[in-house]
mmCIF file of C-alpha atoms (C1' of nucleotides) in Angstrom:
data_model
loop_
_atom_site.group_PDB
_atom_site.id
_atom_site.type_symbol
_atom_site.label_atom_id
_atom_site.label_comp_id
_atom_site.label_asym_id
_atom_site.label_seq_id
_atom_site.Cartn_x
_atom_site.Cartn_y
_atom_site.Cartn_z
ATOM 1 C CA MET A 1 12.547 -0.871 -16.975
ATOM 2 C CA GLY A 2 11.641 -2.299 -13.453
ATOM 3 C CA ARG A 3 13.823 -2.245 -10.688
ATOM 4 C CA GLN A 4 16.311 -4.913 -9.862
ATOM 5 C CA PRO A 5 15.438 -7.237 -7.176
ATOM 6 C CA CYS A 6 17.772 -6.703 -3.993
ATOM 7 C CA CYS A 7 18.962 -10.374 -4.676
ATOM 8 C CA GLU A 8 18.135 -13.474 -6.778
ATOM 9 C CA LYS A 9 14.434 -14.605 -5.249
ATOM 10 C CA VAL A 10 14.402 -17.701 -6.904
ATOM 11 C CA GLY A 11 14.712 -20.387 -4.563
ATOM 12 C CA LEU A 12 15.133 -18.369 -1.614
ATOM 13 C CA LYS A 13 12.896 -19.006 1.486
ATOM 14 C CA LYS A 14 10.521 -16.725 2.726
ATOM 15 C CA GLY A 15 8.041 -16.413 5.852
ATOM 16 C CA PRO A 16 8.944 -16.972 9.341
ATOM 17 C CA TRP A 17 12.420 -17.971 10.367
ATOM 18 C CA THR A 18 12.798 -21.309 12.122
ATOM 19 C CA ALA A 19 15.161 -21.775 15.165
ATOM 20 C CA GLU A 20 17.585 -23.092 12.997
ATOM 21 C CA GLU A 21 17.743 -20.271 10.548
ATOM 22 C CA ASP A 22 18.008 -17.878 13.518
ATOM 23 C CA GLN A 23 21.213 -20.024 14.900
ATOM 24 C CA LYS A 24 23.096 -20.331 11.648
ATOM 25 C CA LEU A 25 22.397 -16.323 11.432
ATOM 26 C CA VAL A 26 23.496 -15.445 14.934
ATOM 27 C CA ALA A 27 26.362 -17.919 15.073
ATOM 28 C CA PHE A 28 27.671 -16.496 11.720
ATOM 29 C CA LEU A 29 27.285 -12.668 12.682
ATOM 30 C CA LEU A 30 28.957 -13.333 15.902
ATOM 31 C CA SER A 31 32.097 -14.876 14.604
ATOM 32 C CA ASN A 32 32.133 -12.965 11.470
ATOM 33 C CA GLY A 33 30.404 -9.795 11.586
ATOM 34 C CA HIS A 34 29.075 -8.733 8.398
ATOM 35 C CA CYS A 35 31.137 -7.070 5.749
ATOM 36 C CA CYS A 36 28.312 -6.985 3.174
ATOM 37 C CA TRP A 37 24.877 -8.175 3.811
ATOM 38 C CA ARG A 38 24.379 -9.731 0.492
ATOM 39 C CA LEU A 39 27.105 -12.259 1.638
ATOM 40 C CA VAL A 40 25.793 -13.212 4.740
ATOM 41 C CA PRO A 41 23.241 -15.678 3.779
ATOM 42 C CA LYS A 42 25.479 -17.439 1.346
ATOM 43 C CA LEU A 43 28.101 -17.644 3.965
ATOM 44 C CA ALA A 44 26.052 -18.803 6.936
ATOM 45 C CA GLY A 45 24.480 -21.492 4.647
ATOM 46 C CA LEU A 46 21.005 -19.566 4.426
ATOM 47 C CA LEU A 47 18.562 -19.759 1.839
ATOM 48 C CA ARG A 48 17.397 -16.169 2.392
ATOM 49 C CA CYS A 49 18.250 -12.792 0.957
ATOM 50 C CA GLY A 50 20.518 -10.643 2.537
ATOM 51 C CA LYS A 51 18.012 -8.017 3.371
ATOM 52 C CA SER A 52 15.795 -10.784 5.025
ATOM 53 C CA CYS A 53 18.837 -11.434 7.048
ATOM 54 C CA ARG A 54 19.737 -8.046 8.024
ATOM 55 C CA LEU A 55 15.978 -7.731 9.309
ATOM 56 C CA ARG A 56 15.954 -10.544 11.153
ATOM 57 C CA TRP A 57 19.140 -9.677 12.943
ATOM 58 C CA THR A 58 18.167 -5.832 13.749
ATOM 59 C CA ASN A 59 14.716 -6.682 14.713
ATOM 60 C CA TYR A 60 14.930 -9.909 16.475
ATOM 61 C CA LEU A 61 17.989 -11.457 16.924
ATOM 62 C CA ARG A 62 20.157 -8.644 17.999
ATOM 63 C CA PRO A 63 21.578 -9.216 21.453
ATOM 64 C CA ASP A 64 21.063 -5.716 22.754
ATOM 65 C CA LEU A 65 17.356 -5.775 22.210
ATOM 66 C CA LYS A 66 14.880 -5.451 24.846
ATOM 67 C CA ARG A 67 11.806 -7.550 24.710
ATOM 68 C CA GLY A 68 8.211 -7.134 25.706
ATOM 69 C CA LEU A 69 6.229 -4.057 26.047
ATOM 70 C CA LEU A 70 7.502 -0.594 26.089
ATOM 71 C CA SER A 71 7.704 0.971 29.311
ATOM 72 C CA GLU A 72 5.777 3.655 30.569
ATOM 73 C CA GLU A 73 8.853 6.041 30.219
ATOM 74 C CA GLU A 74 9.652 4.592 26.677
ATOM 75 C CA GLU A 75 5.837 5.034 25.746
ATOM 76 C CA LYS A 76 6.028 8.491 26.824
ATOM 77 C CA LEU A 77 9.194 9.226 25.141
ATOM 78 C CA VAL A 78 7.861 7.655 21.708
ATOM 79 C CA ILE A 79 4.846 10.020 21.846
ATOM 80 C CA ASP A 80 7.082 12.889 22.634
ATOM 81 C CA LEU A 81 9.449 12.051 19.617
ATOM 82 C CA HIS A 82 6.662 11.234 17.188
ATOM 83 C CA GLU A 83 5.150 14.717 18.069
ATOM 84 C CA GLN A 84 8.601 16.060 17.008
ATOM 85 C CA LEU A 85 9.712 13.880 14.095
ATOM 86 C CA GLY A 86 6.533 12.197 12.709
ATOM 87 C CA ASN A 87 6.782 8.605 11.634
ATOM 88 C CA ARG A 88 10.567 8.755 11.631
ATOM 89 C CA TRP A 89 10.543 5.566 13.148
ATOM 90 C CA SER A 90 14.352 4.881 12.959
ATOM 91 C CA LYS A 91 15.175 8.282 14.328
ATOM 92 C CA ILE A 92 12.537 7.530 17.303
ATOM 93 C CA ALA A 93 13.915 4.128 18.019
ATOM 94 C CA ALA A 94 17.475 5.422 18.177
ATOM 95 C CA ARG A 95 16.677 7.623 21.105
ATOM 96 C CA LEU A 96 15.247 4.310 22.853
ATOM 97 C CA PRO A 97 17.733 2.000 23.648
ATOM 98 C CA GLY A 98 17.066 -1.757 22.745
ATOM 99 C CA ARG A 99 14.378 -0.995 20.864
ATOM 100 C CA THR A 100 13.833 -1.281 16.961
ATOM 101 C CA ASP A 101 12.023 0.978 14.621
ATOM 102 C CA ASN A 102 9.555 -1.958 13.622
ATOM 103 C CA GLU A 103 9.078 -2.643 17.156
ATOM 104 C CA ILE A 104 8.091 1.056 17.857
ATOM 105 C CA LYS A 105 6.227 1.253 14.640
ATOM 106 C CA ASN A 106 3.987 -1.577 15.529
ATOM 107 C CA HIS A 107 3.679 -0.526 18.937
ATOM 108 C CA TRP A 108 2.665 2.845 17.798
ATOM 109 C CA ASN A 109 0.038 1.379 15.025
ATOM 110 C CA THR A 110 -1.369 -1.024 17.632
ATOM 111 C CA HIS A 111 -1.542 0.434 20.797
ATOM 112 C CA ILE A 112 -0.482 3.940 21.304
ATOM 113 C CA LYS A 113 -2.536 5.378 18.317
ATOM 114 C CA LYS A 114 -5.722 3.817 19.609
ATOM 115 C CA LYS A 115 -4.829 5.184 23.212
ATOM 116 C CA LEU A 116 -4.566 8.729 21.723
ATOM 117 C CA ARG A 117 -7.602 8.537 19.480
ATOM 118 C CA LYS A 118 -9.495 7.071 22.784
ATOM 119 C CA MET A 119 -8.218 10.288 24.616
ATOM 120 C CA GLY A 120 -9.355 12.469 21.628
ATOM 121 C CA ILE A 121 -5.881 13.267 20.548
ATOM 122 C CA ASP A 122 -5.002 12.965 16.993
ATOM 123 C CA PRO A 123 -2.028 10.982 16.847
ATOM 124 C CA VAL A 124 -0.867 12.648 13.736
ATOM 125 C CA THR A 125 -0.776 16.102 15.170
ATOM 126 C CA HIS A 126 -0.749 15.367 18.851
ATOM 127 C CA ARG A 127 -3.462 17.898 18.916
ATOM 128 C CA PRO A 128 -7.248 17.446 20.068
ATOM 129 C CA ALA A 129 -9.352 15.717 17.386
ATOM 130 C CA VAL A 130 -12.309 17.723 16.775
ATOM 131 C CA SER A 131 -14.138 14.793 15.142
ATOM 132 C CA LEU A 132 -13.830 12.790 18.385
ATOM 133 C CA ALA A 133 -16.409 14.681 20.227
ATOM 134 C CA GLN A 134 -18.680 11.889 19.513
ATOM 135 C CA PRO A 135 -16.511 8.674 20.193
ATOM 136 C CA ASP A 136 -19.281 6.515 19.252
ATOM 137 C CA GLY A 137 -20.080 8.383 16.272
ATOM 138 C CA PRO A 138 -18.894 8.031 12.627
ATOM 139 C CA ASP A 139 -15.598 6.635 12.501
ATOM 140 C CA PRO A 140 -13.096 9.366 13.443
ATOM 141 C CA LEU A 141 -10.522 8.496 10.999
ATOM 142 C CA LYS A 142 -12.874 8.467 8.112
ATOM 143 C CA GLN A 143 -13.853 12.221 9.149
ATOM 144 C CA GLN A 144 -9.790 12.899 9.338
ATOM 145 C CA ARG A 145 -9.606 11.719 5.998
ATOM 146 C CA GLN A 146 -12.197 13.804 4.618
ATOM 147 C CA GLN A 147 -10.944 16.638 6.296
ATOM 148 C CA GLU A 148 -7.576 16.267 4.372
ATOM 149 C CA PRO A 149 -6.831 16.831 1.035
ATOM 150 C CA SER A 150 -6.862 14.026 -1.270
ATOM 151 C CA VAL A 151 -3.784 11.798 -0.641
ATOM 152 C CA SER A 152 -4.646 9.222 -3.150
ATOM 153 C CA GLY A 153 -1.380 9.974 -4.264
ATOM 154 C CA ALA A 154 0.015 8.170 -1.457
ATOM 155 C CA GLY A 155 3.906 8.241 -1.161
ATOM 156 C CA ALA A 156 5.931 11.253 -0.693
ATOM 157 C CA ASP A 157 3.156 13.731 -0.684
ATOM 158 C CA ASP A 158 1.420 11.497 2.036
ATOM 159 C CA LYS A 159 4.136 11.506 3.939
ATOM 160 C CA GLU A 160 4.955 15.163 3.502
ATOM 161 C CA GLU A 161 1.242 15.901 4.585
ATOM 162 C CA GLU A 162 1.869 13.879 7.733
ATOM 163 C CA GLU A 163 4.853 15.501 8.962
ATOM 164 C CA GLU A 164 3.694 18.726 7.960
ATOM 165 C CA ALA A 165 0.798 18.289 10.091
ATOM 166 C CA ALA A 166 2.813 16.612 12.734
ATOM 167 C CA THR A 167 5.248 19.476 12.759
ATOM 168 C CA SER A 168 2.514 22.131 12.652
ATOM 169 C CA ALA A 169 1.951 21.609 16.167
ATOM 170 C CA GLN A 170 5.861 21.985 16.902
ATOM 171 C CA PRO A 171 8.646 22.619 14.436
ATOM 172 C CA PRO A 172 10.933 20.091 13.653
ATOM 173 C CA GLN A 173 14.141 21.148 15.470
ATOM 174 C CA VAL A 174 15.506 17.839 15.826
ATOM 175 C CA VAL A 175 18.604 18.331 14.532
ATOM 176 C CA ASP A 176 20.283 15.151 15.189
ATOM 177 C CA SER A 177 20.546 15.409 18.528
ATOM 178 C CA SER A 178 19.924 11.870 18.321
ATOM 179 C CA ALA A 179 23.356 11.175 17.211
ATOM 180 C CA SER A 180 24.979 11.382 20.483
ATOM 181 C CA SER A 181 22.425 8.770 22.021
ATOM 182 C CA ALA A 182 22.048 7.104 18.904
ATOM 183 C CA SER A 183 25.601 6.004 18.660
ATOM 184 C CA ALA A 184 25.050 4.304 22.168
ATOM 185 C CA VAL A 185 22.438 2.271 20.593
ATOM 186 C CA SER A 186 23.484 1.777 17.516
ATOM 187 C CA PRO A 187 20.218 0.773 16.093
ATOM 188 C CA SER A 188 21.446 0.228 12.575
ATOM 189 C CA CYS A 189 24.310 -1.965 13.634
ATOM 190 C CA SER A 190 25.951 -1.489 10.230
ATOM 191 C CA SER A 191 29.372 -2.083 10.061
ATOM 192 C CA SER A 192 29.797 -2.336 13.886
ATOM 193 C CA ALA A 193 27.525 -5.080 14.079
ATOM 194 C CA SER A 194 29.881 -7.641 15.355
ATOM 195 C CA ALA A 195 31.574 -5.010 17.663
ATOM 196 C CA SER A 196 28.040 -4.393 19.244
ATOM 197 C CA ALA A 197 26.917 -7.809 18.980
ATOM 198 C CA ALA A 198 30.110 -8.901 20.854
ATOM 199 C CA THR A 199 29.760 -6.441 23.443
ATOM 200 C CA PRO A 200 26.166 -5.818 23.807
ATOM 201 C CA GLY A 201 25.501 -3.302 26.513
ATOM 202 C CA ALA A 202 29.195 -2.137 27.102
ATOM 203 C CA ASP A 203 30.392 -4.176 29.936
ATOM 204 C CA VAL A 204 28.105 -7.098 29.865
ATOM 205 C CA ASP A 205 29.503 -10.423 29.514
ATOM 206 C CA VAL A 206 27.749 -12.901 27.488
ATOM 207 C CA ASP A 207 28.298 -16.414 27.210
ATOM 208 C CA TRP A 208 27.499 -17.135 23.589
ATOM 209 C CA PRO A 209 27.906 -20.619 23.211
ATOM 210 C CA ASP A 210 25.400 -21.173 25.818
ATOM 211 C CA LEU A 211 22.814 -19.811 23.682
ATOM 212 C CA PHE A 212 23.080 -22.629 21.012
ATOM 213 C CA GLU A 213 21.909 -24.999 23.774
ATOM 214 C CA VAL A 214 18.513 -23.434 23.721
ATOM 215 C CA ASP A 215 15.810 -24.692 21.269
ATOM 216 C CA GLY A 216 14.548 -21.825 19.973
ATOM 217 C CA ILE A 217 16.968 -19.023 20.346
ATOM 218 C CA MET A 218 14.242 -16.422 21.254
ATOM 219 C CA ASP A 219 13.277 -18.514 24.057
ATOM 220 C CA ILE A 220 16.376 -17.001 25.555
ATOM 221 C CA ASP A 221 16.027 -14.348 27.937
ATOM 222 C CA TRP A 222 18.088 -11.857 26.520
ATOM 223 C CA ALA A 223 17.346 -9.542 29.338
ATOM 224 C CA GLY A 224 18.936 -11.756 31.563
ATOM 225 C CA PHE A 225 22.043 -11.333 29.612
ATOM 226 C CA LEU A 226 21.811 -7.667 29.588
ATOM 227 C CA SER A 227 21.954 -6.847 33.132
ATOM 228 C CA ALA A 228 22.726 -3.288 32.024
ATOM 229 C CA SER A 229 19.414 -2.590 30.437
ATOM 230 C CA GLY A 230 18.224 -1.705 33.827
ATOM 231 C CA ASP A 231 14.448 -2.148 33.313
ATOM 232 C CA ASP A 232 12.227 -4.765 34.690
ATOM 233 C CA GLY A 233 12.387 -6.953 32.057
ATOM 234 C CA GLY A 234 9.923 -5.260 29.812
ATOM 235 C CA CYS A 235 6.795 -6.805 31.452
ATOM 236 C CA SER A 236 5.609 -3.789 33.442
ATOM 237 C CA ALA A 237 2.186 -2.869 32.414
ATOM 238 C CA VAL A 238 2.222 0.457 30.384
ATOM 239 C CA GLY A 239 1.037 3.055 32.741
ATOM 240 C CA THR A 240 -0.841 5.861 31.623
ATOM 241 C CA ASP A 241 -0.183 8.675 34.200
ATOM 242 C CA MET A 242 2.761 10.249 32.472
ATOM 243 C CA LEU A 243 0.299 10.380 29.193
ATOM 244 C CA PHE A 244 -2.077 12.269 31.229
ATOM 245 C CA ASP A 245 0.556 14.534 32.349
ATOM 246 C CA HIS A 246 1.848 14.792 28.941
ATOM 247 C CA TYR A 247 -1.724 16.122 27.424
ATOM 248 C CA SER A 248 -2.921 17.651 30.415
ATOM 249 C CA ASP A 249 -2.995 20.743 28.488
ATOM 250 C CA VAL A 250 -5.165 19.402 25.959
ATOM 251 C CA GLY A 251 -7.682 18.608 28.914
ATOM 252 C CA PHE A 252 -9.062 15.210 28.262
ATOM 253 C CA ASP A 253 -11.025 12.914 30.668
ATOM 254 C CA GLN A 254 -8.660 10.262 32.240
ATOM 255 C CA GLN A 255 -11.917 8.261 32.755
ATOM 256 C CA VAL A 256 -11.986 8.040 28.930
ATOM 257 C CA TRP A 257 -8.675 6.058 29.063
ATOM 258 C CA MET A 258 -9.474 3.761 31.774
ATOM 259 C "C1'" DA B 1 -16.901 -27.442 20.456
ATOM 260 C "C1'" DA B 2 -16.814 -24.759 16.324
ATOM 261 C "C1'" DC B 3 -16.758 -20.706 13.953
ATOM 262 C "C1'" DC B 4 -16.002 -15.846 13.587
ATOM 263 C "C1'" DT B 5 -13.729 -11.315 14.665
ATOM 264 C "C1'" DG B 6 -10.152 -8.551 16.342
ATOM 265 C "C1'" DT B 7 -5.252 -7.839 17.761
ATOM 266 C "C1'" DA B 8 -0.434 -8.082 17.900
ATOM 267 C "C1'" DC B 9 3.754 -8.614 15.672
ATOM 268 C "C1'" DA B 10 7.054 -10.744 12.574
ATOM 269 C "C1'" DA B 11 8.149 -10.429 7.735
ATOM 270 C "C1'" DC B 12 8.114 -8.473 2.975
ATOM 271 C "C1'" DC B 13 8.057 -4.894 -0.524
ATOM 272 C "C1'" DG B 14 9.228 -1.067 -2.942
ATOM 273 C "C1'" DC B 15 11.434 3.496 -2.641
ATOM 274 C "C1'" DC B 16 15.078 6.408 -1.338
ATOM 275 C "C1'" DT B 17 19.935 7.750 -0.408
ATOM 276 C "C1'" DA B 18 24.766 7.502 0.147
ATOM 277 C "C1'" DG B 19 28.996 6.406 -1.900
ATOM 278 C "C1'" DG B 20 32.024 4.007 -4.884
ATOM 279 C "C1'" DA B 21 33.296 3.189 -9.765
ATOM 280 C "C1'" DA C 1 28.276 14.036 -14.171
ATOM 281 C "C1'" DT C 2 26.406 9.638 -14.308
ATOM 282 C "C1'" DC C 3 25.326 5.350 -13.286
ATOM 283 C "C1'" DC C 4 25.167 1.210 -10.049
ATOM 284 C "C1'" DT C 5 24.899 -1.032 -5.901
ATOM 285 C "C1'" DA C 6 24.145 -1.856 -0.895
ATOM 286 C "C1'" DG C 7 22.200 -0.312 3.008
ATOM 287 C "C1'" DG C 8 18.183 1.818 5.258
ATOM 288 C "C1'" DC C 9 13.425 3.073 6.043
ATOM 289 C "C1'" DG C 10 8.505 3.504 6.391
ATOM 290 C "C1'" DG C 11 4.255 1.313 4.883
ATOM 291 C "C1'" DT C 12 1.645 -2.626 4.293
ATOM 292 C "C1'" DT C 13 0.737 -7.477 4.497
ATOM 293 C "C1'" DG C 14 0.309 -12.163 6.263
ATOM 294 C "C1'" DT C 15 -0.390 -15.275 9.965
ATOM 295 C "C1'" DA C 16 -1.019 -16.841 14.516
ATOM 296 C "C1'" DC C 17 -3.388 -16.298 18.816
ATOM 297 C "C1'" DA C 18 -6.874 -14.769 22.013
ATOM 298 C "C1'" DG C 19 -11.464 -13.695 23.050
ATOM 299 C "C1'" DG C 20 -16.211 -13.636 22.040
ATOM 300 C "C1'" DT C 21 -20.234 -15.569 20.178
#
DNA sequence: AACCTGTACAACCGCCTAGGA
DNA sequence: ATCCTAGGCGGTTGTACAGGT
């Protein structure tokens, strides 16, 4: 049996993308869009699988992406949305213009999760984590796992448990209200990729040919092209006041965070 | 200066789902 | 109703880099 690979993997390149590959992909997508991701690498002259191209485009090359750290407001929003939606990163990303699910997921796992734990908040339930009463004690994660029923099955069960835990704190009434805002963001940039790429951020006029005079395409300050994004370029330090507000009912010590 | 460890993030993998034949 | 394909999603891994010893 077994599952068919998404594409012929033989002879395909893996690993980090080179600037040249980026240029080829961007040039192709901007001029042609994508009718079918499977054909994109062939037509663009890339030794990559379509899936890889799609990922590279949506997570890294899309011109409407913001770069840099999440702002204070964005981080707060991520926490809010995670509380409602659980690990539905794409849904969360749909509410944050210019951010990708991958980016948010990474930020959550590397930054926010840690901060919440430090604050004594269980990042899954968004409630005070009992086991964190002794921050220097045994690994709170281990204790948490021990408290939970066995999750050796992984997969769907695992997810359901987490969702249940997350939603038990607050019922998931997020009926695709994301749809409205999501449409403005178009994180999946599916069939409208070419359109959204050609007109990133509505009335932004991007001089695309200039892009290819840059060595590594990601050296480009996309934000510079996207004046409509309206943030500070993503370089602002992630503040915490809003988090303190958010969890004020939990009653954690602000000093712990600092 | 060299090595070790931890962190951040890009990329991959496998599963799920929607839509068409 | 069933099968197949492509796209999408979330979890996990790999790697480069920074900081510490």
